XYZ file of C-alpha atoms in Angstrom:
472
model
C 196.501 -118.073 22.604
C 200.312 -118.843 24.073
C 201.447 -122.216 23.861
C 202.033 -123.390 27.691
C 205.220 -125.860 27.703
C 205.756 -128.532 29.420
C 209.219 -127.693 31.482
C 212.350 -126.485 31.044
C 214.093 -122.975 30.781
C 212.775 -122.026 27.364
C 209.143 -123.386 28.121
C 209.306 -121.080 31.335
C 210.228 -118.309 29.000
C 207.520 -118.499 25.940
C 204.638 -119.512 28.641
C 205.527 -115.925 30.446
C 205.232 -114.240 26.490
C 201.187 -112.645 26.784
C 199.001 -113.344 23.512
C 200.386 -111.676 19.885
C 197.542 -109.388 18.454
C 196.558 -107.157 16.317
C 194.668 -103.629 17.136
C 192.069 -102.277 14.717
C 192.734 -99.154 17.044
C 195.943 -99.051 15.411
C 195.536 -96.820 12.250
C 193.434 -94.299 14.236
C 196.318 -93.650 16.150
C 198.705 -93.404 13.619
C 197.001 -91.079 11.870
C 195.856 -89.024 14.654
C 199.764 -88.706 15.319
C 200.664 -87.687 11.356
C 197.925 -84.998 11.827
C 199.121 -83.237 14.794
C 203.128 -83.881 13.607
C 201.891 -82.682 10.325
C 200.714 -79.189 11.759
C 203.399 -78.981 14.234
C 206.047 -79.159 11.590
C 203.901 -76.877 9.016
C 205.212 -73.938 11.570
C 208.288 -74.950 11.617
C 208.803 -73.495 8.054
C 205.594 -71.007 7.299
C 208.765 -68.285 7.978
C 211.234 -69.356 5.952
C 209.490 -70.312 2.615
C 208.583 -66.487 2.269
C 211.783 -64.941 4.277
C 211.446 -61.636 2.126
C 207.614 -61.130 2.817
C 208.399 -61.531 7.277
C 211.570 -59.625 7.034
C 209.573 -56.461 5.481
C 207.015 -57.417 7.673
C 208.644 -57.035 10.911
C 211.215 -55.099 9.697
C 214.015 -57.888 10.843
C 216.844 -58.931 9.957
C 216.922 -62.708 7.123
C 219.340 -64.288 9.883
C 216.411 -62.984 13.024
C 213.399 -65.060 10.313
C 215.854 -67.859 9.688
C 216.451 -68.379 13.707
C 212.270 -68.855 13.594
C 212.819 -72.154 11.941
C 216.306 -72.672 13.625
C 214.534 -72.005 17.314
C 213.327 -75.968 16.437
C 216.758 -77.416 16.354
C 217.892 -75.881 19.513
C 214.976 -76.527 21.299
C 215.619 -79.710 20.876
C 219.385 -80.591 22.338
C 218.630 -79.624 25.680
C 215.167 -81.060 25.768
C 216.019 -84.594 24.061
C 216.778 -85.798 27.259
C 214.309 -85.112 29.854
C 211.429 -85.813 27.481
C 212.635 -89.094 26.394
C 212.848 -89.874 29.932
C 209.154 -88.815 30.205
C 207.904 -91.537 27.166
C 210.111 -94.568 28.630
C 208.793 -93.906 32.209
C 205.183 -92.622 31.436
C 204.456 -93.749 27.990
C 203.026 -92.675 24.469
C 199.543 -90.757 25.785
C 201.391 -88.449 27.916
C 204.165 -87.807 25.060
C 201.514 -87.011 22.777
C 198.734 -84.835 25.091
C 202.086 -82.681 26.109
C 203.130 -81.965 22.057
C 199.565 -81.359 20.751
C 198.767 -79.445 23.641
C 201.988 -77.050 22.890
C 201.522 -77.134 19.703
C 198.165 -75.714 20.197
C 199.435 -73.257 22.556
C 201.773 -71.924 20.461
C 199.736 -71.478 17.308
C 197.360 -69.590 19.958
C 199.946 -67.463 20.567
C 201.152 -66.236 17.272
C 197.297 -64.943 17.051
C 199.047 -61.879 18.997
C 201.784 -61.447 16.677
C 200.151 -59.754 14.144
C 201.466 -56.123 14.128
C 204.714 -55.251 12.777
C 206.125 -54.327 16.231
C 205.436 -57.964 17.291
C 207.891 -59.686 16.148
C 208.872 -61.026 19.888
C 205.821 -62.858 20.401
C 205.871 -64.548 16.826
C 209.202 -65.810 18.260
C 207.004 -67.121 21.540
C 204.753 -69.131 19.979
C 207.260 -70.335 17.523
C 209.269 -71.114 20.543
C 206.606 -73.277 22.508
C 205.700 -74.730 19.159
C 209.533 -75.998 18.970
C 209.716 -77.324 22.453
C 206.134 -79.390 20.747
C 207.829 -80.505 18.361
C 210.952 -82.419 20.911
C 207.569 -84.069 22.036
C 206.876 -85.682 18.201
C 209.861 -86.292 16.540
C 211.144 -89.352 18.828
C 207.319 -91.325 18.197
C 207.916 -92.404 14.726
C 209.441 -95.353 15.822
C 208.199 -95.824 18.907
C 203.891 -95.910 18.074
C 205.150 -98.457 15.092
C 206.771 -100.732 17.232
C 204.334 -100.621 20.219
C 201.110 -100.745 17.617
C 201.987 -102.709 15.045
C 203.650 -105.823 14.315
C 206.555 -107.263 12.834
C 205.921 -106.913 9.299
C 204.190 -104.134 8.697
C 206.514 -101.966 11.756
C 208.670 -100.242 8.565
C 205.397 -99.574 6.998
C 204.010 -98.043 9.993
C 207.102 -96.062 10.478
C 207.026 -94.843 7.124
C 203.576 -93.289 7.502
C 203.522 -92.051 10.959
C 207.211 -89.617 9.293
C 205.194 -89.137 6.375
C 202.756 -86.990 8.757
C 206.086 -84.616 9.502
C 206.996 -84.167 5.777
C 203.499 -83.993 4.562
C 203.364 -80.777 6.970
C 206.340 -79.146 5.698
C 205.235 -79.817 1.902
C 202.126 -77.591 3.185
C 204.483 -75.388 4.643
C 206.114 -74.348 1.636
C 202.727 -74.459 -0.239
C 200.159 -72.431 1.673
C 202.519 -69.607 3.509
C 202.882 -68.608 -0.487
C 199.886 -69.013 -1.615
C 198.154 -67.241 0.743
C 200.403 -63.852 2.104
C 201.137 -62.737 -1.221
C 204.152 -60.057 -1.365
C 202.594 -56.640 -1.392
C 203.848 -53.453 -0.178
C 200.868 -51.914 1.965
C 201.098 -53.576 5.438
C 197.526 -53.888 6.762
C 196.687 -56.139 3.760
C 200.317 -57.960 4.620
C 198.516 -58.050 8.359
C 195.176 -59.516 6.807
C 196.521 -61.994 5.075
C 199.512 -63.206 8.001
C 196.090 -63.023 10.296
C 194.819 -66.141 7.850
C 197.459 -68.041 8.228
C 197.945 -67.809 11.967
C 193.993 -68.138 12.874
C 193.598 -71.147 10.566
C 196.403 -73.022 11.732
C 195.106 -72.245 15.369
C 192.259 -73.492 14.327
C 193.238 -76.902 13.359
C 196.097 -77.419 16.315
C 193.431 -76.905 18.952
C 190.883 -79.261 17.326
C 194.060 -82.081 16.966
C 194.450 -81.604 20.715
C 190.663 -82.699 21.267
C 191.167 -85.342 19.057
C 194.249 -86.535 21.200
C 192.615 -86.317 24.173
C 189.267 -88.597 23.229
C 191.194 -91.353 20.923
C 194.632 -91.821 21.803
C 195.528 -94.516 23.949
C 198.413 -95.754 25.750
C 199.485 -99.120 23.969
C 196.969 -102.260 22.316
C 195.365 -104.166 24.760
C 197.976 -107.101 23.639
C 201.644 -106.636 22.132
C 201.720 -107.161 18.155
C 205.182 -109.078 17.940
C 206.508 -111.351 19.813
C 210.052 -108.581 20.359
C 207.053 -106.311 21.727
C 205.755 -109.144 24.101
C 209.608 -109.958 25.437
C 209.761 -106.249 26.335
C 206.719 -105.730 28.040
C 207.572 -109.100 30.077
C 210.478 -107.696 31.065
C 210.240 -106.169 34.704
C 210.698 -102.451 35.411
C 213.113 -102.422 37.663
C 215.596 -104.823 34.786
C 215.066 -101.300 33.055
C 217.193 -97.718 33.318
C 217.086 -95.306 31.619
C 220.692 -93.883 31.580
C 222.228 -97.486 31.935
C 220.069 -97.540 27.873
C 222.091 -94.466 26.997
C 224.868 -95.634 27.838
C 224.334 -99.022 26.112
C 223.826 -96.749 22.854
C 226.675 -94.473 23.162
C 229.049 -98.017 23.336
C 227.080 -99.365 20.347
C 230.041 -98.118 17.675
C 227.429 -99.237 15.115
C 224.788 -96.655 16.518
C 227.407 -94.039 16.989
C 228.439 -94.153 13.157
C 224.459 -93.948 11.964
C 223.854 -91.225 14.285
C 226.450 -89.091 12.822
C 225.946 -90.088 8.969
C 221.715 -89.769 10.129
C 222.698 -86.109 11.549
C 224.844 -85.525 8.579
C 221.618 -85.991 6.155
C 219.129 -84.697 7.837
C 221.233 -81.559 8.578
C 221.320 -81.022 5.121
C 217.756 -81.320 4.439
C 217.245 -78.474 7.739
C 219.784 -76.090 6.439
C 218.623 -76.405 2.853
C 215.166 -76.291 3.859
C 215.089 -73.021 5.959
C 217.565 -71.472 2.746
C 215.578 -72.577 -0.231
C 213.533 -69.243 -1.143
C 216.553 -67.100 -0.768
C 218.090 -69.750 -3.136
C 215.255 -69.632 -5.354
C 214.385 -65.845 -5.649
C 218.448 -64.992 -6.196
C 218.541 -66.956 -9.124
C 214.777 -66.317 -9.706
C 213.881 -62.571 -9.029
C 209.723 -62.843 -7.729
C 209.172 -66.796 -8.029
C 207.988 -66.725 -4.631
C 205.300 -69.148 -4.952
C 207.568 -71.531 -7.204
C 209.766 -71.562 -4.191
C 207.711 -72.931 -2.184
C 205.985 -75.404 -5.181
C 210.357 -76.674 -5.237
C 209.898 -77.595 -1.433
C 206.463 -79.267 -1.888
C 207.920 -81.169 -4.583
C 211.093 -82.192 -2.466
C 208.485 -83.249 0.209
C 206.504 -85.181 -1.686
C 208.682 -86.652 -3.942
C 210.422 -87.520 -0.555
C 206.977 -89.339 1.231
C 207.377 -91.713 -2.369
C 210.805 -92.951 -1.704
C 209.843 -93.349 2.079
C 207.109 -95.229 1.658
C 208.673 -97.659 -0.757
C 211.513 -97.880 1.585
C 208.978 -98.784 4.252
C 207.206 -101.920 2.105
C 211.191 -102.864 0.852
C 212.479 -102.834 4.581
C 209.438 -104.837 5.701
C 209.721 -107.616 2.642
C 213.433 -107.688 2.425
C 215.105 -106.237 5.710
C 217.863 -105.344 4.215
C 218.455 -102.174 6.243
C 222.173 -101.484 5.739
C 221.930 -101.670 1.565
C 219.282 -99.998 1.502
C 220.528 -97.228 3.526
C 223.825 -97.052 1.828
C 221.863 -96.965 -1.350
C 219.824 -94.108 -0.375
C 222.805 -92.893 1.130
C 224.844 -92.206 -2.046
C 221.484 -91.281 -4.287
C 220.888 -87.897 -1.902
C 225.152 -87.485 -2.756
C 224.212 -87.572 -6.488
C 220.880 -85.873 -6.302
C 222.598 -83.023 -4.050
C 225.483 -82.151 -6.822
C 222.711 -82.659 -10.019
C 220.804 -79.689 -7.947
C 223.534 -78.005 -7.027
C 224.786 -77.585 -10.479
C 221.228 -76.904 -12.137
C 219.905 -74.237 -10.526
C 221.554 -71.431 -11.742
C 220.435 -72.847 -15.571
C 217.691 -70.306 -15.928
C 214.957 -72.743 -16.734
C 212.524 -73.575 -13.420
C 211.638 -76.921 -14.702
C 214.385 -77.984 -14.474
C 215.012 -77.055 -10.671
C 211.843 -79.009 -10.034
C 212.956 -82.137 -12.142
C 216.197 -82.419 -9.789
C 214.862 -81.056 -6.682
C 212.409 -84.031 -7.063
C 215.088 -86.385 -7.633
C 216.838 -84.730 -4.762
C 213.689 -85.242 -2.282
C 212.936 -89.207 -3.252
C 216.193 -90.074 -1.767
C 216.658 -87.610 0.914
C 214.034 -87.241 2.720
C 213.406 -90.718 2.137
C 215.881 -91.495 4.189
C 214.416 -90.401 7.246
C 212.356 -93.746 8.222
C 215.496 -95.539 7.142
C 217.146 -94.446 9.729
C 215.025 -94.515 12.639
C 214.134 -98.198 11.737
C 217.673 -98.980 11.126
C 218.491 -97.713 14.646
C 215.678 -99.641 16.060
C 217.432 -102.652 14.420
C 220.782 -101.946 15.738
C 219.627 -100.955 19.311
C 217.428 -103.589 20.451
C 216.124 -104.052 23.065
C 216.599 -100.777 24.107
C 213.918 -98.063 23.753
C 213.015 -96.515 20.641
C 212.523 -93.103 21.641
C 215.889 -93.169 23.022
C 217.674 -94.348 19.868
C 215.446 -91.740 17.720
C 216.423 -88.957 19.777
C 219.730 -89.355 19.776
C 219.116 -89.533 16.320
C 217.455 -86.030 16.557
C 219.322 -84.409 18.286
C 222.670 -85.225 15.694
C 220.425 -83.912 12.567
C 219.743 -80.808 15.191
C 222.922 -79.868 15.945
C 223.991 -80.415 12.231
C 221.168 -78.751 11.149
C 221.876 -75.339 12.849
C 225.361 -75.439 11.817
C 224.386 -76.512 8.150
C 222.505 -73.670 8.184
C 224.248 -70.676 9.870
C 227.374 -72.105 7.558
C 225.541 -72.651 4.645
C 223.906 -68.983 5.137
C 226.970 -67.316 5.605
C 228.864 -68.773 2.192
C 225.592 -67.763 -0.247
C 225.853 -64.601 1.173
C 229.454 -64.329 0.028
C 230.505 -66.611 -2.601
C 226.463 -67.349 -3.841
C 224.587 -70.443 -3.682
C 227.107 -72.829 -5.937
C 229.273 -72.330 -3.416
C 226.858 -72.860 -0.647
C 225.338 -76.199 -1.899
C 229.313 -77.669 -2.565
C 229.604 -77.125 1.034
C 226.288 -79.632 1.514
C 227.354 -81.712 -0.763
C 231.245 -82.012 1.090
C 229.314 -83.323 4.242
C 226.539 -85.973 2.249
C 229.880 -87.372 0.633
C 231.150 -88.061 3.667
C 228.337 -89.421 5.729
C 227.591 -92.009 2.573
C 231.694 -93.111 3.499
C 231.073 -93.590 6.992
C 227.601 -95.258 6.725
C 229.471 -98.245 4.144
C 231.215 -99.179 7.865
C 228.000 -99.861 9.498
C 227.527 -103.586 10.037
C 224.155 -104.825 9.879
C 223.348 -106.064 13.576
C 219.911 -106.644 13.149
C 219.090 -107.548 16.951
C 215.005 -106.956 16.840
C 214.607 -109.547 14.009
C 217.118 -111.521 15.683
C 214.809 -111.719 18.641
C 211.545 -112.397 16.557
C 213.263 -115.654 15.013
C 214.739 -116.648 18.455
C 211.306 -116.340 19.992
C 209.679 -117.375 16.783
C 212.188 -120.571 17.170
C 211.354 -121.005 20.490
C 207.116 -121.094 20.391
C 207.540 -123.804 17.631
C 210.254 -126.083 19.350
C 207.340 -125.661 22.613
C 204.268 -126.334 20.044
C 206.470 -129.515 19.120
C 207.069 -131.055 22.930
C 203.650 -130.677 23.092
C 202.882 -132.402 20.567
C 205.769 -134.937 21.389
C 204.025 -135.599 24.812
C 200.650 -136.148 23.204
C 202.029 -138.788 21.171
C 204.014 -140.389 23.967
C 200.831 -140.483 25.984
C 199.052 -142.297 23.725
C 201.655 -145.002 23.007
C 202.095 -145.179 26.036
C 197.443 -145.921 27.144
C 196.426 -149.156 27.642
C 195.001 -151.553 24.885
C 191.023 -152.604 25.192
C 190.804 -155.839 24.472
C 188.311 -156.578 21.450
C 185.639 -159.714 22.158
C 186.323 -163.052 20.413
C 184.522 -164.107 18.244
């Protein structure tokens, strides 16, 4: 029920807001998004984690296989703004349908690349999947805001990011198991076909489910902040003006750079993980995948804990800074233990690194949504991702070259230096939590309106004529 206030500016503003109510469908929408995000992320890393196997099958260089992963980063940069504009103008459903459709098409195209001379076809399929990723990465914070209440929005964003992270985890785990490092090219082609057919089937099924299940938004806004946004006239919002507002926000610019540094390090580490591990532990392609899986699974736990913590405490700045510091510590420990000759130590240190570095991803999205309210979450998270893709390409190429010339330790110290820079910059971000302030102000306005109604009722009772009692 919406309180109707008797008058005044505050009363008119509150009365104009629609009813706030949570939809039961929100969890189905979130699960479906997480699922096709999973499928897309799986395809990002499926080549890189068995880099040496695909090099031999297609007879190409390690750098060519690295570019299959980096194509995801490269495609995002020019396509962000058109897709973010579509998200703001046409809404969630169109973006969800387009992303899941492109993901399925890319997976289907790869079915035509199961011969050694068909490397260009697998590149085409991967590029289509890379374009699909542009329609996916900016969605978590937008889905959380549009579908979830103020006390569950950070948890919802973490779950939405989970899908992507779980896809990377499966991308680390499944390809080394399905595609053994065998010499026979025909047997290798057979094992690759199993991977590609499985992926195409899942991607196609998820596209059909998106068509049937995914809705634009719930019947009622889930929070007061979302109700305020939905009550704003369309003409009041301008896309380019929104971008300019974001680029003039000093706190957001700092976050954009620090997010790019952290996630760019993660992208480089993921892409080059097979080369790092097999350099020190030859023939351990399967364990390289399991180490990647450990990084992601521990990061998912970290992301979930961070989301729940933020929903309860709203300590965005403090939590982000602590996680960033621990990401740096984890990277340093991983760097100096990788070459010790004990795989169990690598698993342990990789898990610690993943808990904080991968757990940072949803923190960045939610902190950005707070710093930039009421600007679109899709635009703010899109700019964060552009920063991550730019740094990811630079770090992957840079670390790869350093590893080739000076070894894996020098390459990892290269990443450590940038994480240290990001930690220093994060300390300078001010906790200007605009979305939380909007929720508090709207709640205060409604409470004042309720008190006014009670006051008017009291006055009406006091002013009513008394009925004389009969005399005895």
